Amino acid sequence: MTKRLAFRNARLIDPATGLDTRGGLLIENGKIADLGAKLFNTADPHDPEVIDCKGLVLAPGLIDMRVFTGEPGSEHRETLASASEAAAAGGVTTIVTMPNTDPVIDEAALVDFIKRRAAATAKVRVAPMAALTHALEGERMTEIGLLREAGAVAFTDGDRSVPNTRVLRRALAYAATHGALVAGHAEDPDLSNGASMTEGEFATRLGLPGAPPAAETIIVERDLRLVELTGARYHFSQISCRASLEAIIAAKARGLPVTCGVSAHHLTMNELDVGSYLTFRKVSPPLRSEADRAAMVEGVAEGHIDVIVSSHDPQAADTKRLPFAAAAYGAVGLETLLPAALTVVHNGHASLIDVMKTVTSTPAQILGLEGGKLAKGLPADLVLFDPEEPFIVDADKLHSRARNTAFEGRKFQGRARMTFVGGECVFDRGKEKMH
Amino acid sequence: MTSAAPAPILQSSHLLGIEGLSASEITGLLDLAEEYVKLNRAADKKAATLRGRTQINLFFENSTRTQSSFELAGKRLGADVLNMAVKNSSVAKGETLLDTAATLNAMRPDLLIVRHQDSGAVELLSRKVDCCVVNAGDGSHEHPTQALLDALTIRRRGRKFEGLVVAICGDIAHSRVARSNIHLLSRMGARVRLIAPRTLLPADADRFGCEIFTDMREGLKGVDIVMMLRLQLERMTSALVPSTREYFHFYGLDREKLNLAKPGALVMHPGPMNRGVEIDSDVADDLEVSVIQEQVENGVAIRMAVLDALSRNLAKAGRNT
């Protein structure tokens, strides 16, 4: 029997086509069967199960291109299952996982493991990236062709740059052979070695070792040259300063196949947010100056920054409750990706549809995934949200196994009400237990 | 000089590469080699063409099969053949090479067969000696007798070069065999395709008039000849390809990939083969398609033709000096 679920009275937003209209949407057997302005305008006793959206936004579920989990190897921090709980609560229907696990995802069998564990335990879709070099050591490229056939959506050393330019050149040339996407972390390992924040007045006051934003831009500029040389498709996982953005804008103007992302943290916080040594705000790359943060917002508004990511990186107390310099980098972010991205809308820098594009259709396009849009026949991965709903981030109410949010106590507007993956409701805030 | 002196075939007194040879020089060598194929199959394989001549095989890089092939070629033509095993000295290579050249030159050889690991080393040596020099392979530059024996093999299988589609597959970047074959086949009117991952394609490969493919399945569609190249295991340690199993999966010639070529397509390999790396035994050992053994046989004949042709130029110049 056909399983049907209808949405009426929704504000349909489809960034891929520019659709922004009042209307309805029909799910049949997990797929989008129909949508449009006139659909279910009037309630009909013959309608299937109906959700009255009351004017809330119904959009493609979010695709988060940068998610660290602890599975396999550090399940006490996060499993694929717990990360998927957080994702569902954040309106994220596809998480792109980083290979920085133990063991590192650098073999086809391990990609297969992630996919099977995800299918068995996760509520949302999991699209694994595989390592670009063996054990993330930056010395030998991985079996990019076989890993791709196993289902790796892209290749990255996660939170590390490949230090050896020759190795990276070869890996990029080889990736280009297979049409594979390479995602790079831009941070010069020598310049940033030992640094816990951005070099400058504030770091000096705190007495913390810093690294200049140039540590990022140097790698961005180097990698752009290698892209030019090899023709590889390259995505900068996250950039954080104006100089990097300008280099990428110039490269795009030259026609290079490059894209870039920014994390929710670098879009909404600056170095001063480190405050009195708040280790939950120690991220990699470190929070930048206000001028650089503003440049990131501008980059999103003007479409030069292609995607916004959470850089979700669960850390347990043992790695965070330490003096700042000794604490681990990273913060969870799956549940705050949508609210953080919406700040760009609420502050009047960009339209809702343009911001939604950076977390739906553009990541899908970069990764070659079929989702990220509202179109007939596609899997019904959807998020229903009120873009205006005010709330305060409360770490205790997060769904992720680790609670190291950088946004504790932060006031945001807009968060997921319901999330659907393949037509199934995987999150309903109305049915959440009261804390 | 006797009045019966055979017509000259080669312009130069050395064979340093295919680049620079004309189509008629190549055809002349192939025609002559056909005669030597016949001689080599006779009970009495001995000719007197090079009687009284001295041939020195100078191999700075080990190659049992090429050296044996040249040795046999010289002996069958009646030359005195000396194999000089040269230990590769890591110090002051240039100086050593030229010192060696001067020493050998003083022994007054007529034919010097040289293999060297450095591109251009054979040409450098040829400028310092008075005899004919044959390049038996220099670095990643040229290996002219290999390309000639490949051409002979193709021709003896009844294939015409004009319009022939040949795919050269594998480590093009480091291959002297590939370079010589590209020159020869293009010069003779064949269409050459290069198939390799980008890490094994030389820069500006498309400037040699070849079609470039990184997808072997695409590249093999409709080809008449599949030439496989040996993948040196050091390509793995230098991280140009991730692993032999991945290489075999995407670039190894197996039956399934070969079936994309034209029916009746021939498979060639300069040897020695890495089975299960660049070629599957199933294909390599199938005498219906694989002409790898014929290549070896034709190698002796082509080298005899080259030695013969060069010795004609010795006679022409009224050597010895």
Coordinates of N, CA, C and O in Angstrom, one line a residue, chain A residues 107-108 134 139-147 149 166-167 169-171 173-174 176-178 230-232, chain B residues 174 196-200 203 214-215 217 235-247 249-251:
Chain A
E107 N 40.7 2.8 4.0 CA 40.6 1.6 3.2 C 39.2 1.4 2.8 O 38.2 1.8 3.6
A108 N 39.0 0.8 1.7 CA 37.6 0.6 1.2 C 36.7 -0.2 2.2 O 35.6 0.2 2.3
H134 N 47.4 7.9 3.5 CA 47.3 6.8 4.5 C 47.5 7.3 5.9 O 48.5 8.1 6.2
E139 N 51.9 11.3 3.5 CA 53.0 10.8 2.8 C 52.6 10.0 1.6 O 53.3 10.1 0.5
R140 N 51.6 9.1 1.7 CA 51.2 8.3 0.5 C 49.7 8.5 0.3 O 48.9 8.3 1.2
M141 N 49.3 8.7 -1.0 CA 47.9 8.8 -1.2 C 47.2 7.5 -1.0 O 47.8 6.4 -1.1
T142 N 45.9 7.6 -0.7 CA 45.1 6.4 -0.5 C 44.6 5.8 -1.8 O 44.9 6.4 -2.9
E143 N 43.9 4.7 -1.7 CA 43.4 4.1 -3.0 C 42.1 4.8 -3.4 O 41.0 4.3 -3.2
I144 N 42.4 6.0 -3.9 CA 41.3 6.9 -4.2 C 40.2 6.3 -5.1 O 39.0 6.4 -4.9
G145 N 40.6 5.5 -6.1 CA 39.7 4.9 -7.0 C 38.8 3.9 -6.3 O 37.6 3.9 -6.5
L146 N 39.5 3.0 -5.6 CA 38.7 1.9 -4.9 C 37.8 2.5 -3.8 O 36.7 2.0 -3.6
L147 N 38.3 3.5 -3.1 CA 37.6 4.1 -2.0 C 36.3 4.8 -2.6 O 35.2 4.8 -2.0
E149 N 34.8 3.9 -5.3 CA 33.8 2.9 -5.7 C 33.1 2.3 -4.5 O 32.0 1.9 -4.6
R166 N 54.7 18.1 -2.8 CA 54.9 17.1 -3.9 C 53.8 16.0 -3.7 O 53.2 15.6 -4.7
V167 N 53.7 15.6 -2.5 CA 52.7 14.5 -2.2 C 51.3 15.0 -2.6 O 50.5 14.3 -3.2
R169 N 50.5 17.4 -4.7 CA 50.4 17.5 -6.1 C 50.0 16.2 -6.8 O 49.1 16.1 -7.6
R170 N 50.7 15.1 -6.3 CA 50.4 13.8 -6.9 C 49.0 13.3 -6.5 O 48.3 12.7 -7.3
A171 N 48.6 13.5 -5.3 CA 47.3 13.1 -4.8 C 46.2 13.8 -5.6 O 45.2 13.3 -6.0
A173 N 46.5 15.2 -8.7 CA 46.5 14.7 -10.0 C 45.9 13.4 -10.1 O 45.1 13.1 -11.1
Y174 N 46.1 12.5 -9.2 CA 45.5 11.2 -9.2 C 44.0 11.3 -8.9 O 43.2 10.6 -9.6
A176 N 42.2 13.8 -9.7 CA 41.6 14.3 -11.0 C 41.3 13.2 -12.0 O 40.4 13.2 -12.7
T177 N 42.2 12.3 -12.0 CA 42.1 11.1 -12.9 C 40.7 10.4 -12.7 O 40.1 10.0 -13.6
H178 N 40.3 10.4 -11.4 CA 39.1 9.7 -11.1 C 37.9 10.6 -10.9 O 36.8 10.2 -10.5
T230 N 46.9 20.7 -11.6 CA 46.4 19.3 -11.8 C 45.0 19.2 -12.3 O 44.6 18.2 -12.7
G231 N 44.2 20.3 -12.2 CA 42.8 20.2 -12.6 C 41.9 19.5 -11.7 O 40.8 19.2 -12.0
A232 N 42.4 19.3 -10.5 CA 41.5 18.6 -9.5 C 40.4 19.5 -9.0 O 40.6 20.7 -8.9
Chain B
H174 N 57.6 7.8 -17.3 CA 58.9 7.4 -17.1 C 59.4 6.4 -18.2 O 60.5 5.8 -18.1
A196 N 46.7 6.4 -19.1 CA 47.4 6.4 -17.8 C 46.7 7.3 -16.8 O 45.9 8.2 -17.2
P197 N 46.9 7.0 -15.5 CA 46.4 8.0 -14.5 C 47.3 9.3 -14.7 O 48.4 9.2 -15.2
R198 N 46.8 10.4 -14.3 CA 47.5 11.7 -14.6 C 48.9 11.7 -13.9 O 49.7 12.5 -14.4
T199 N 49.0 11.0 -12.8 CA 50.3 11.0 -12.2 C 51.4 10.3 -13.0 O 52.6 10.4 -12.8
L200 N 51.0 9.5 -14.0 CA 51.9 8.8 -14.9 C 51.9 9.3 -16.3 O 52.5 8.7 -17.2
A203 N 54.1 15.8 -18.7 CA 53.5 17.1 -18.9 C 53.3 17.3 -20.4 O 54.2 16.9 -21.2
T214 N 42.4 9.0 -19.4 CA 42.7 8.6 -18.1 C 41.8 7.4 -17.7 O 42.0 6.7 -16.7
D215 N 40.8 7.2 -18.5 CA 39.9 6.0 -18.3 C 40.2 4.9 -19.3 O 40.0 5.1 -20.5
R217 N 39.0 2.1 -19.9 CA 37.9 1.5 -20.7 C 37.5 2.4 -21.9 O 37.3 1.9 -23.0
R235 N 57.4 3.2 -8.5 CA 56.3 4.2 -8.6 C 55.4 4.2 -7.4 O 54.7 5.1 -7.1
M236 N 55.3 3.0 -6.8 CA 54.5 2.9 -5.6 C 55.1 3.6 -4.5 O 54.5 4.3 -3.8
T237 N 56.4 3.3 -4.3 CA 57.1 3.9 -3.1 C 57.1 5.5 -3.3 O 57.2 6.2 -2.3
S238 N 57.2 5.9 -4.5 CA 57.2 7.4 -4.7 C 55.8 8.0 -4.8 O 55.6 9.1 -5.2
A239 N 54.8 7.1 -4.4 CA 53.4 7.6 -4.3 C 52.9 8.2 -5.6 O 52.1 9.2 -5.5
L240 N 53.2 7.6 -6.7 CA 52.5 8.1 -7.9 C 51.2 7.3 -8.2 O 50.3 7.8 -8.8
V241 N 51.1 6.1 -7.7 CA 49.9 5.4 -7.6 C 49.7 4.8 -6.2 O 50.7 4.5 -5.6
P242 N 48.5 4.6 -5.8 CA 48.4 4.2 -4.4 C 48.7 2.8 -4.1 O 49.3 2.5 -3.0
S243 N 48.5 1.8 -5.0 CA 48.8 0.4 -4.7 C 48.7 -0.4 -5.9 O 48.1 0.1 -6.9
T244 N 49.3 -1.6 -5.9 CA 49.2 -2.4 -7.1 C 47.8 -2.9 -7.3 O 47.4 -3.1 -8.5
R245 N 47.1 -3.2 -6.3 CA 45.7 -3.7 -6.5 C 44.8 -2.6 -7.1 O 44.0 -2.9 -8.0
E246 N 45.0 -1.4 -6.7 CA 44.2 -0.3 -7.3 C 44.7 -0.1 -8.8 O 43.8 0.1 -9.7
Y247 N 46.0 -0.2 -9.0 CA 46.5 0.0 -10.3 C 45.9 -1.1 -11.3 O 45.4 -0.8 -12.4
H249 N 43.2 -2.8 -10.9 CA 41.8 -2.6 -11.0 C 41.4 -1.6 -12.1 O 40.5 -1.8 -12.9
F250 N 42.2 -0.5 -12.2 CA 41.8 0.5 -13.1 C 42.7 0.5 -14.4 O 42.2 0.9 -15.4
Y251 N 43.9 0.0 -14.3 CA 44.8 0.1 -15.5 C 45.5 -1.3 -15.8 O 46.3 -1.3 -16.7

